[in-house]
Short mmCIF file of C-alpha atoms and ligand atoms in Angstrom, two decimals:
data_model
loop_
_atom_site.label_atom_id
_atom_site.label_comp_id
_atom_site.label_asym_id
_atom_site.label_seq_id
_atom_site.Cartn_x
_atom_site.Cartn_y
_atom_site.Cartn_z
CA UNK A 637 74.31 -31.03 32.92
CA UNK A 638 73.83 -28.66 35.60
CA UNK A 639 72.61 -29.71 39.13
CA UNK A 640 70.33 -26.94 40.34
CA UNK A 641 68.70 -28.20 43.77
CA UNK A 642 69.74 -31.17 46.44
CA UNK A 643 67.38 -31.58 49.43
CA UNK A 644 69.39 -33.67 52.14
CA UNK A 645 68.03 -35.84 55.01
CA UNK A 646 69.44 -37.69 57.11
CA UNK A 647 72.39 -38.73 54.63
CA UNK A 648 75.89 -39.24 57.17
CA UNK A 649 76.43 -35.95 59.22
CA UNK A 650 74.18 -33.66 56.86
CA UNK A 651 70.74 -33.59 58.57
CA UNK A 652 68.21 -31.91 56.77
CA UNK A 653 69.01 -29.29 53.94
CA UNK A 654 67.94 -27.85 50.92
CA UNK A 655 70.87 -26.31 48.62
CA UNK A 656 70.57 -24.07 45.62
CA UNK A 657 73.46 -24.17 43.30
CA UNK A 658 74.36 -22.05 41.03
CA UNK A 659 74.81 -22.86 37.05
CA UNK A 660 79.12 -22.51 37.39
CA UNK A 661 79.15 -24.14 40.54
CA UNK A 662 80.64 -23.65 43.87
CA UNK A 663 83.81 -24.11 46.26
CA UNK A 664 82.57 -25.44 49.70
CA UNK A 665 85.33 -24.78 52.18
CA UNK A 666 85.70 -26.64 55.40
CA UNK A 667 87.45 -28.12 57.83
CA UNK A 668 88.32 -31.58 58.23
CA UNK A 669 85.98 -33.87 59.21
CA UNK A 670 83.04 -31.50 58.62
CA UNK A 671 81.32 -33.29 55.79
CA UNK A 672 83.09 -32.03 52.63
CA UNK A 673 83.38 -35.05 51.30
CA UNK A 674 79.80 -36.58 52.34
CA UNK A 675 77.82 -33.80 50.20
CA UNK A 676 80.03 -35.25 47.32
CA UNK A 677 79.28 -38.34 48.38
CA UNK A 678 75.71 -37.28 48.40
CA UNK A 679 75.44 -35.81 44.96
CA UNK A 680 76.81 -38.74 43.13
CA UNK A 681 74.84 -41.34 44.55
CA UNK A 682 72.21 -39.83 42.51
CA UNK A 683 74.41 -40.73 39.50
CA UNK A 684 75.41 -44.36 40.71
CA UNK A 685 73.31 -44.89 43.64
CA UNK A 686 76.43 -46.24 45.77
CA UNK A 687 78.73 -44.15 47.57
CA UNK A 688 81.83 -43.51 45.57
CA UNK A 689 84.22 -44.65 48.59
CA UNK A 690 82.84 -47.92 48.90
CA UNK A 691 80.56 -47.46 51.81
CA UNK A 692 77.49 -49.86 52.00
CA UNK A 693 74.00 -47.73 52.43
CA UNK A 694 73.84 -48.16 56.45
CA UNK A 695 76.69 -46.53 56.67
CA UNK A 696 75.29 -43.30 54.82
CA UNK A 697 72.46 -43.51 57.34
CA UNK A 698 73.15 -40.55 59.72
CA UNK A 699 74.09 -42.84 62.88
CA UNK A 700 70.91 -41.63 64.91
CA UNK A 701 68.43 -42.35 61.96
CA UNK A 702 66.92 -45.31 60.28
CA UNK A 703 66.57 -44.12 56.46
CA UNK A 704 67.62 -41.34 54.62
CA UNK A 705 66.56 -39.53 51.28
CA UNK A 706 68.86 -37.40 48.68
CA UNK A 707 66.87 -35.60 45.55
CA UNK A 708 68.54 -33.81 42.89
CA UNK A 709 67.23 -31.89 39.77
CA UNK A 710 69.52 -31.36 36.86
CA UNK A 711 69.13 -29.28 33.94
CA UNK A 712 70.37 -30.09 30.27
CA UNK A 713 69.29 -31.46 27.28
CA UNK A 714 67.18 -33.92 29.49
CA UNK A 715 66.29 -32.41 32.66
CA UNK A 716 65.48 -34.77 35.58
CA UNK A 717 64.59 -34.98 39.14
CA UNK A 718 66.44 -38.16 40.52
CA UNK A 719 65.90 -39.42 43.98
CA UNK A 720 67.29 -42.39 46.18
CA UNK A 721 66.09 -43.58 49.51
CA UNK A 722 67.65 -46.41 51.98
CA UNK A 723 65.84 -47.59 54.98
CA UNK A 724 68.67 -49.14 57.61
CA UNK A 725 65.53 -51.56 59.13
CA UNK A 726 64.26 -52.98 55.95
CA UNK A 727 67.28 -52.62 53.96
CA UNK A 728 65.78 -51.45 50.95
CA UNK A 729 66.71 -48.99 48.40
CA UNK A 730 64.05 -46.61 46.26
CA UNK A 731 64.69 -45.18 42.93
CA UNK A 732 62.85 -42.23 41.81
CA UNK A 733 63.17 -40.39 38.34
CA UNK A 734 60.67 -37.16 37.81
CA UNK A 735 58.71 -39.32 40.89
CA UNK A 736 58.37 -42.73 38.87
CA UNK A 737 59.74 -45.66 40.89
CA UNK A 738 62.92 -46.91 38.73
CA UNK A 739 62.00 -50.48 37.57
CA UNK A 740 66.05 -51.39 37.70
CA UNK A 741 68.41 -49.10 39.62
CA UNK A 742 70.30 -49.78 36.30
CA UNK A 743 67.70 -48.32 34.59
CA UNK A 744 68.36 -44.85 36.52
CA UNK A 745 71.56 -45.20 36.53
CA UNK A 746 74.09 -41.77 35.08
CA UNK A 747 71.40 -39.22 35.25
CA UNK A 748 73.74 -36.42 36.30
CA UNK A 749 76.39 -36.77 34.14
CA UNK A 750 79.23 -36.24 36.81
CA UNK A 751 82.14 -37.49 37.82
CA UNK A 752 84.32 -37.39 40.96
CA UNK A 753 87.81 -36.44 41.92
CA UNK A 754 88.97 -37.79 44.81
CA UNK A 755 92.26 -38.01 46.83
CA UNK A 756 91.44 -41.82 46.96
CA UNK A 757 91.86 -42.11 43.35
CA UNK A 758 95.45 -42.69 43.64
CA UNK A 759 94.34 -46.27 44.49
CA UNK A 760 92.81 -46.83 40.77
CA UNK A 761 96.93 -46.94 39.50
CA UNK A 762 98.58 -48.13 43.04
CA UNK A 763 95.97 -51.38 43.32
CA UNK A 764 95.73 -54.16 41.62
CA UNK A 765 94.01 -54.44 38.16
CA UNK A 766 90.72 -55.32 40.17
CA UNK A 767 90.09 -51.22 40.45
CA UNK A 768 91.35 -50.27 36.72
CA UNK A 769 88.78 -52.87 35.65
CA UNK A 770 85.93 -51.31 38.11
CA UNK A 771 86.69 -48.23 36.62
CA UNK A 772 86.44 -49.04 33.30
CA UNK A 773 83.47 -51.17 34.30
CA UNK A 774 81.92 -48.12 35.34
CA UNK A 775 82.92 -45.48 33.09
CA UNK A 776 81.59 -47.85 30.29
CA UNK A 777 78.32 -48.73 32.26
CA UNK A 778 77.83 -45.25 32.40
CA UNK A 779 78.13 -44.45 28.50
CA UNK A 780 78.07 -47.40 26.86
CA UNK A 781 74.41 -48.37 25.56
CA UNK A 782 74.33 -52.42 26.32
CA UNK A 783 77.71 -52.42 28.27
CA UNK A 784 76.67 -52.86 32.03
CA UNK A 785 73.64 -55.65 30.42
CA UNK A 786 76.89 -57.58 28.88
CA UNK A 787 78.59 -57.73 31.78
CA UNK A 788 75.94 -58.84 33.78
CA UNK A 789 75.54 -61.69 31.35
CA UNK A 790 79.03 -62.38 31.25
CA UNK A 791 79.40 -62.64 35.62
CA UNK A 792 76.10 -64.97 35.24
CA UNK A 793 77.66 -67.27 32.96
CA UNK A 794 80.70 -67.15 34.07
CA UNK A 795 79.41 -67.93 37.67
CA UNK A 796 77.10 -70.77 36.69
CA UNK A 797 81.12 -71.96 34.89
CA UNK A 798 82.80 -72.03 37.85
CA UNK A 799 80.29 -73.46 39.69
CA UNK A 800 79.66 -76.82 37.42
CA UNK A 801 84.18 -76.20 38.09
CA UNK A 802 83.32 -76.43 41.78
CA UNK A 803 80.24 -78.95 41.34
CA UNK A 804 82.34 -82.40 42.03
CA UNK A 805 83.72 -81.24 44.80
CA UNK A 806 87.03 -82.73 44.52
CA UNK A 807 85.98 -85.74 42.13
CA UNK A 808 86.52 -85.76 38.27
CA UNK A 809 84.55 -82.76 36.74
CA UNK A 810 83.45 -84.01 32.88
CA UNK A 811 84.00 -81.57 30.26
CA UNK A 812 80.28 -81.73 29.24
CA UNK A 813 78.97 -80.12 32.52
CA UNK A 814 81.08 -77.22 32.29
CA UNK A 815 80.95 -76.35 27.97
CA UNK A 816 77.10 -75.49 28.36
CA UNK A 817 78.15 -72.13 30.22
CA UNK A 818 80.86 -71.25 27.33
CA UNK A 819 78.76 -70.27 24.65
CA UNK A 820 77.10 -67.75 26.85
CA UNK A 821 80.34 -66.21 28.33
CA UNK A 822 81.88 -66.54 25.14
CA UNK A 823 79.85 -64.20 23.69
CA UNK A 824 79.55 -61.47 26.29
CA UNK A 825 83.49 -61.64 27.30
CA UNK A 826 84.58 -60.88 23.61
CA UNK A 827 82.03 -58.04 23.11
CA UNK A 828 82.93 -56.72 26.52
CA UNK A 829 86.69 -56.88 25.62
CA UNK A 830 85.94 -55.11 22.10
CA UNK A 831 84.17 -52.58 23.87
CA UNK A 832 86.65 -51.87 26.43
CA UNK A 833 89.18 -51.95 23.75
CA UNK A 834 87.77 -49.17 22.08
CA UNK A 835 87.78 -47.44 24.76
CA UNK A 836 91.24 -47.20 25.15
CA UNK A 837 92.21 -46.67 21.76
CA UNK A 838 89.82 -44.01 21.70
CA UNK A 839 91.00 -42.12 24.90
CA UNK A 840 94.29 -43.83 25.05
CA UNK A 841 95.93 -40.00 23.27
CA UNK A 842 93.78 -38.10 25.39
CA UNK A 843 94.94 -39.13 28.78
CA UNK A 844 98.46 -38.96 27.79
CA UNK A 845 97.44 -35.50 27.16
CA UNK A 846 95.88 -34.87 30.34
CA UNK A 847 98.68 -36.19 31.90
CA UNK A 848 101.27 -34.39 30.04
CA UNK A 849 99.42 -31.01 30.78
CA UNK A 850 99.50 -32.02 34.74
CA UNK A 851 102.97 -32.81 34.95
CA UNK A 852 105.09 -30.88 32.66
CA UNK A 853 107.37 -33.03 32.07
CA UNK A 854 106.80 -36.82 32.14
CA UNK A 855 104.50 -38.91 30.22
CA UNK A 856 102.05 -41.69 30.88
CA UNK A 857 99.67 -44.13 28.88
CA UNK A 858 96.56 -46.53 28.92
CA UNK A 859 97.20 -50.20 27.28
CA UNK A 860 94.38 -52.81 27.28
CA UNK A 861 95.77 -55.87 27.87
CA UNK A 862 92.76 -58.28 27.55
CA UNK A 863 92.53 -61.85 28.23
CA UNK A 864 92.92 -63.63 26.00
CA UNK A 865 94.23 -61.25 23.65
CA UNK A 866 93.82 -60.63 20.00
CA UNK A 867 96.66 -63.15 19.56
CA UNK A 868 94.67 -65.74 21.97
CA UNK A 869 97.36 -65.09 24.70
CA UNK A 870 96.92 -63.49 27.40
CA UNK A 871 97.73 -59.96 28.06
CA UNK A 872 100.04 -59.39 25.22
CA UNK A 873 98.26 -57.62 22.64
CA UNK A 874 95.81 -54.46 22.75
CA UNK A 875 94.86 -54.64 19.05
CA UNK A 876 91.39 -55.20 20.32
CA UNK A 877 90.03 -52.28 19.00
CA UNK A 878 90.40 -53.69 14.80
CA UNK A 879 90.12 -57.56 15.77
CA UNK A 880 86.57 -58.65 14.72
CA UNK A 881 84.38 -59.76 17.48
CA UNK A 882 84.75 -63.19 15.97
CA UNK A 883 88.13 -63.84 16.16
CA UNK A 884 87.72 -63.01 19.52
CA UNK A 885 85.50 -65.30 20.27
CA UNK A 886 87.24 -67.95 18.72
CA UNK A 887 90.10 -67.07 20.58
CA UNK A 888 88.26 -67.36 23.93
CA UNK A 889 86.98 -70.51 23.01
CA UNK A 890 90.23 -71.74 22.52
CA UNK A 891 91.57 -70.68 25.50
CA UNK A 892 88.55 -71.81 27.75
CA UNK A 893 88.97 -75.36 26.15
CA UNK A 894 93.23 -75.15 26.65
CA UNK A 895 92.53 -74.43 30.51
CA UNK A 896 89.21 -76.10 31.29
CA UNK A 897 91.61 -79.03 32.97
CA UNK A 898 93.20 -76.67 35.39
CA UNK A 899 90.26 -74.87 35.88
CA UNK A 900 88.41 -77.92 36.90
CA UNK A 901 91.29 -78.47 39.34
CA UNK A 902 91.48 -75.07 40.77
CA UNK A 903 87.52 -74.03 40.37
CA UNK A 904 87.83 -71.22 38.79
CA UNK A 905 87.80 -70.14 35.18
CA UNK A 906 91.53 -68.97 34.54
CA UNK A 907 90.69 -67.12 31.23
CA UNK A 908 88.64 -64.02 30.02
CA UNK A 909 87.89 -60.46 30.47
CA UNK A 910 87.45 -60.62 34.56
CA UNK A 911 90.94 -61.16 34.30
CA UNK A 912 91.96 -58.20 32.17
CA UNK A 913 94.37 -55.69 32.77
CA UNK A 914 94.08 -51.56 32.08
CA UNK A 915 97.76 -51.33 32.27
CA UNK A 916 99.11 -47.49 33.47
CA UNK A 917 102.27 -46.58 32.43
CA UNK A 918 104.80 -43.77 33.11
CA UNK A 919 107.61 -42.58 31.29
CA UNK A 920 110.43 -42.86 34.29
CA UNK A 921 114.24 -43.54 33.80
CA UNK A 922 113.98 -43.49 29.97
CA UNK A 923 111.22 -46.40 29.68
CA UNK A 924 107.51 -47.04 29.72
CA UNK A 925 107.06 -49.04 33.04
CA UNK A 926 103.72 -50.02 34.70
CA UNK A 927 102.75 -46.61 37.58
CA UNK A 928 101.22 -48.98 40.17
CA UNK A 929 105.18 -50.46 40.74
CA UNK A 930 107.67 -47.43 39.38
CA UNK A 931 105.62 -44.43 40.04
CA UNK A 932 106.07 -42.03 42.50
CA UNK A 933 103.40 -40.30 44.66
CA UNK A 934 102.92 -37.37 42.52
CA UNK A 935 102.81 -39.46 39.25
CA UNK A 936 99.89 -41.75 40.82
CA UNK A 937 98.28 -38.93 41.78
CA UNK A 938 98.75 -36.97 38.04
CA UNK A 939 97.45 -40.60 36.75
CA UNK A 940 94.42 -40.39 38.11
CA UNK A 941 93.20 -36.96 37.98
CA UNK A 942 94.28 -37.87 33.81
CA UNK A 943 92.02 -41.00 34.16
CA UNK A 944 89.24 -38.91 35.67
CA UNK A 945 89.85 -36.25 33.20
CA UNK A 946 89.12 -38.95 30.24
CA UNK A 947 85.97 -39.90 31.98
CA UNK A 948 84.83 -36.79 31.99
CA UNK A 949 85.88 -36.56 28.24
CA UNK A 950 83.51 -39.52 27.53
CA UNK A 951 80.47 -38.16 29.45
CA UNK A 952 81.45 -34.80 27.23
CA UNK A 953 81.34 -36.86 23.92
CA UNK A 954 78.72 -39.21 24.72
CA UNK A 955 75.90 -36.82 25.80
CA UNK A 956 76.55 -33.80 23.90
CA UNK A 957 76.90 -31.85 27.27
CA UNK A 958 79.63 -30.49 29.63
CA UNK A 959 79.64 -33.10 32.93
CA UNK A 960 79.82 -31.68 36.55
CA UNK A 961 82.57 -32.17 38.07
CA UNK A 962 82.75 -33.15 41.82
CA UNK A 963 86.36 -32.16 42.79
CA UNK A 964 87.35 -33.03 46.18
CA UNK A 965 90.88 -31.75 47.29
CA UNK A 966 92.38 -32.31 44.42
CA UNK A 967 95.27 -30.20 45.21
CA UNK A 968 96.05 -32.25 47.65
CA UNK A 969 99.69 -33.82 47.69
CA UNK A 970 100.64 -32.14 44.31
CA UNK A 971 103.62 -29.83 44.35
CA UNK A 972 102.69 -26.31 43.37
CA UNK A 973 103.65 -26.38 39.61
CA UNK A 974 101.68 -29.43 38.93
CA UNK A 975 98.81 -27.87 41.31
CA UNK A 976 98.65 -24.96 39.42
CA UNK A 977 98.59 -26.61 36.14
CA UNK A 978 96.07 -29.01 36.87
CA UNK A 979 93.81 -25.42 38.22
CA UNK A 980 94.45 -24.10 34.43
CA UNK A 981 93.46 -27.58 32.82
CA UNK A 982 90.26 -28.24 34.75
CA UNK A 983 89.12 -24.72 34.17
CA UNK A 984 89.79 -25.35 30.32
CA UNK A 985 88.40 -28.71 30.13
CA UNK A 986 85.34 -28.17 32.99
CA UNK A 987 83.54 -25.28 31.13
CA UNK A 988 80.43 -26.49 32.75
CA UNK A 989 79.57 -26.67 36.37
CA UNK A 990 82.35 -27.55 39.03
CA UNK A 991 81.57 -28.41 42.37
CA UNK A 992 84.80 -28.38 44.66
CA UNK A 993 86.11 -28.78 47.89
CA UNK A 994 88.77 -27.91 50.19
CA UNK A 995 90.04 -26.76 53.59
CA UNK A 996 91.43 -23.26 52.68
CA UNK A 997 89.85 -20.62 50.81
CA UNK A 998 93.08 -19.71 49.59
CA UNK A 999 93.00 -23.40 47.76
CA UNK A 1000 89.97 -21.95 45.13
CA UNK A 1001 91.87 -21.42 42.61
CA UNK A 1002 90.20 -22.08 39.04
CA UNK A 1003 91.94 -18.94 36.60
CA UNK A 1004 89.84 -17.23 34.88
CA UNK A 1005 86.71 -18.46 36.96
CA UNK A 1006 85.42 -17.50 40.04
CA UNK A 1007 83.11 -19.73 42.18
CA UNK A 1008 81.02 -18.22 44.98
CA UNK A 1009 82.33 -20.14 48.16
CA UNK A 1010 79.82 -21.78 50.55
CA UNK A 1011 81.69 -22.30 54.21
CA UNK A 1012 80.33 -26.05 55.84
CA UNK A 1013 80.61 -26.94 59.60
CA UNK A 1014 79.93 -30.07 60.88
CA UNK A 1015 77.25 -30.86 58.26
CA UNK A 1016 75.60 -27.58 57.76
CA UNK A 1017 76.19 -25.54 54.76
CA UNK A 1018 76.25 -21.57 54.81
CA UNK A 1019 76.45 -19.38 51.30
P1 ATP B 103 88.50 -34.05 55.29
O1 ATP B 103 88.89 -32.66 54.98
O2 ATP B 103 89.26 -34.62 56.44
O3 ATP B 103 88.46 -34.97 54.11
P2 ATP B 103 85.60 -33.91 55.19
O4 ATP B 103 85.01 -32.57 55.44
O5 ATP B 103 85.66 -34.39 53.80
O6 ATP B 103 87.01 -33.98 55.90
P3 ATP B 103 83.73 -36.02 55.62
O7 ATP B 103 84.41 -37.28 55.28
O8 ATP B 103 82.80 -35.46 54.63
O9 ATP B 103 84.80 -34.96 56.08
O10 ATP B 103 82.88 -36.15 56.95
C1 ATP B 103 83.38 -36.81 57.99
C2 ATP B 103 82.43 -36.63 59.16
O11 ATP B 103 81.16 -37.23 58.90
C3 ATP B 103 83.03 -37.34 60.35
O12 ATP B 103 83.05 -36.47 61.43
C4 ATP B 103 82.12 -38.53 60.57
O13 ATP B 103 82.01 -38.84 61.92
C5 ATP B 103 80.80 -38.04 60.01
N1 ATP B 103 79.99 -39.16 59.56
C6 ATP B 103 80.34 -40.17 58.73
N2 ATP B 103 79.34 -41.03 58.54
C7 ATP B 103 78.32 -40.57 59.30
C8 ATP B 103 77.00 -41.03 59.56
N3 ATP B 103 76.55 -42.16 59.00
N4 ATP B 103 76.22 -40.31 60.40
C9 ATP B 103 76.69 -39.18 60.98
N5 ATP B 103 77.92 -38.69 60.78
C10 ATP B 103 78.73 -39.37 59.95
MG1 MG B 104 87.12 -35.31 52.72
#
């Protein structure tokens, strides 16, 4: 996919602009503070229709304005014109694709193909298994036909479970108002841990790759460690992948009836896939041990840009076409061998367009490619 034009209004500090850009992309170089990272911002919440840093939509509203618009065309295999609208009074939120009104945002939802590359991502192996899961969540959403529908179903059921939990507030819950949720979460928890356990098995290799390539040196890998697992514990096994959806399921039923006595006491539902863990791993002092506790700046850092890498891999594979990739400051905190490594890989792996940012020129460094450089000050873009 290749995004061609982006009209602007009124999204955070970037007032009203049309941009052109050109099929191999571009490296906008600014200052800090100048709106680098909102014209990412901008571009991919035409492909998810949030901001990527977990901003609500007022926020995005330039601070003097009530609503603002974004519209993108992309070219590929299916061209598109995707648009999104927020109105700060009202709160609402309009979908557009090629000027039709979106009946779901989900329905609209990965129409560019891209994916960003952001300092932040460090978080995704430093948190807590909350933001591997999102990630997952997303990445799957994304390319996954009947993914994001199964987890909806699965949060609804397992909602309407803890709240029959919750419903005696404090007096005996019976096990017969809390089974007829089961069935239905059940069902959606083991196909979305079968599906997220493909996932990894499937890309497991090719981060480790990615990773490898970064670093030079040390390794790293993905494990699913679902809940409950293949064995019916939890987070032991990440044979997901080969188990039959059927054994996980009766697995999960097990488990839900094993705990539904604690549950009742706690109000929550203890067991399944909202629980899971995408564990991270590095290769540090002659043993696998989880990043987010052993790993060091630089190896959080690697682990990410290798966990973005693989979700760019998927987009790849999925759609036939190279993604754009949104890359900003991705330099940023690596030391130079590891920089210029990662430059080499992203210019062998991004063949298609790359849309980057940073504060120097002398940080556009992509071998063997050269991107025209656009120069940005406080919200207004100059080729
Ligand atoms: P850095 O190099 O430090 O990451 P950047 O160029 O990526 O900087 P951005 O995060 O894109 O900077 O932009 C930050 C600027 O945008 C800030 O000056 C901030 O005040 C401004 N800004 C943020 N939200 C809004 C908004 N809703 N309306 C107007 N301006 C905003
Ligand atoms: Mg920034």
């Amino acid at each position: 996919m290749v995004l061609r034009k982006l009209e602007l209004r009124h999204f955070r500090n970037l007032g009203i602009q049309e941009l052109h850009f050109p099929p191999e992309g571009v490296a906008v170089v600014g200052d800090n503070a100048q709106g680098k990272t909102n014209l990412l911002e901008a571009i991919y919440y035409l492909e998810s229709f949030r901001s990527f840093r977990g901003a609500g939509d007022a926020e995005l509203t330039a601070f003097s304005e009530d609503v603002f618009h974004i519209r993108g065309s992309v070219d590929g295999s299916e061209p598109a014109t995707v648009a999104a609208g927020f109105d700060r009074k009202t709160r609402s939120k309009r979908v557009t694709v090629d000027g039709n009104d979106a009946a779901r945002i989900s329905a609209a939802l990965g129409r560019l193909g891209a994916v960003v590359f952001s300092p932040s991502d460090a978080g995704m192996v430093s948190g807590g298994p909350g933001v591997r899961r999102r990630f997952l969540d997303i990445v799957l959403s994304l390319n996954r036909r009947r993914y994001l529908e199964t987890l909806q179903e699965y949060r609804r059921t397992l909602a309407q479970r803890n709240a029959a939990l919750r419903a005696a507030s404090g007096g005996p819950v019976s096990r017969e108002w809390v089974s007829p949720w089961e069935e239905g979460m059940v069902e959606s928890g083991a196909r979305l841990i079968r599906m997220r356990g493909e996932w990894v098995s499937t890309w497991g290799p090719h981060f480790t790759r990615c990773y490898e390539a970064i670093s030079g040196g040390d390794s790293a890998a993905l494990s699913y460690r679902p809940n409950p697992g293949s064995d019916g514990t939890p987070g032991t096994a990440d044979d997901t992948a080969t188990a039959a959806e059927s054994t996980l399921r009766e697995h999960f039923r097990v488990r839900l009836n094993e705990s539904w006595q604690r549950d009742s006491r706690l109000g929550v539902t203890s067991a399944g896939p909202h629980r899971d863990e995408l564990l991270v791993t590095v290769s540090t002092g002659g043993g696998a041990r989880p990043a987010r506790a052993y790993g060091s700046g630089g190896q959080r850092r690697t682990a990410a840009l290798a966990l973005r890498l693989t979700e760019a891999a998927t987009i790849r594979q999925q759609r036939g076409e190279e993604p754009i990739l949104l890359v900003d400051d991705a330099f940023a905190e690596l030391d130079s061998g590891r920089s210029s490594r990662l430059a080499t890989l992203l210019a062998e792996e991004g063949t298609g367009q790359v849309i980057l940012t940073v504060p120097k020129e002398s940080d556009v460094r992509l071998p063997g490619r050269s991107l025209p450089c656009w120069h940005i000050r406080a919200g207004v873009i100059a080729a």
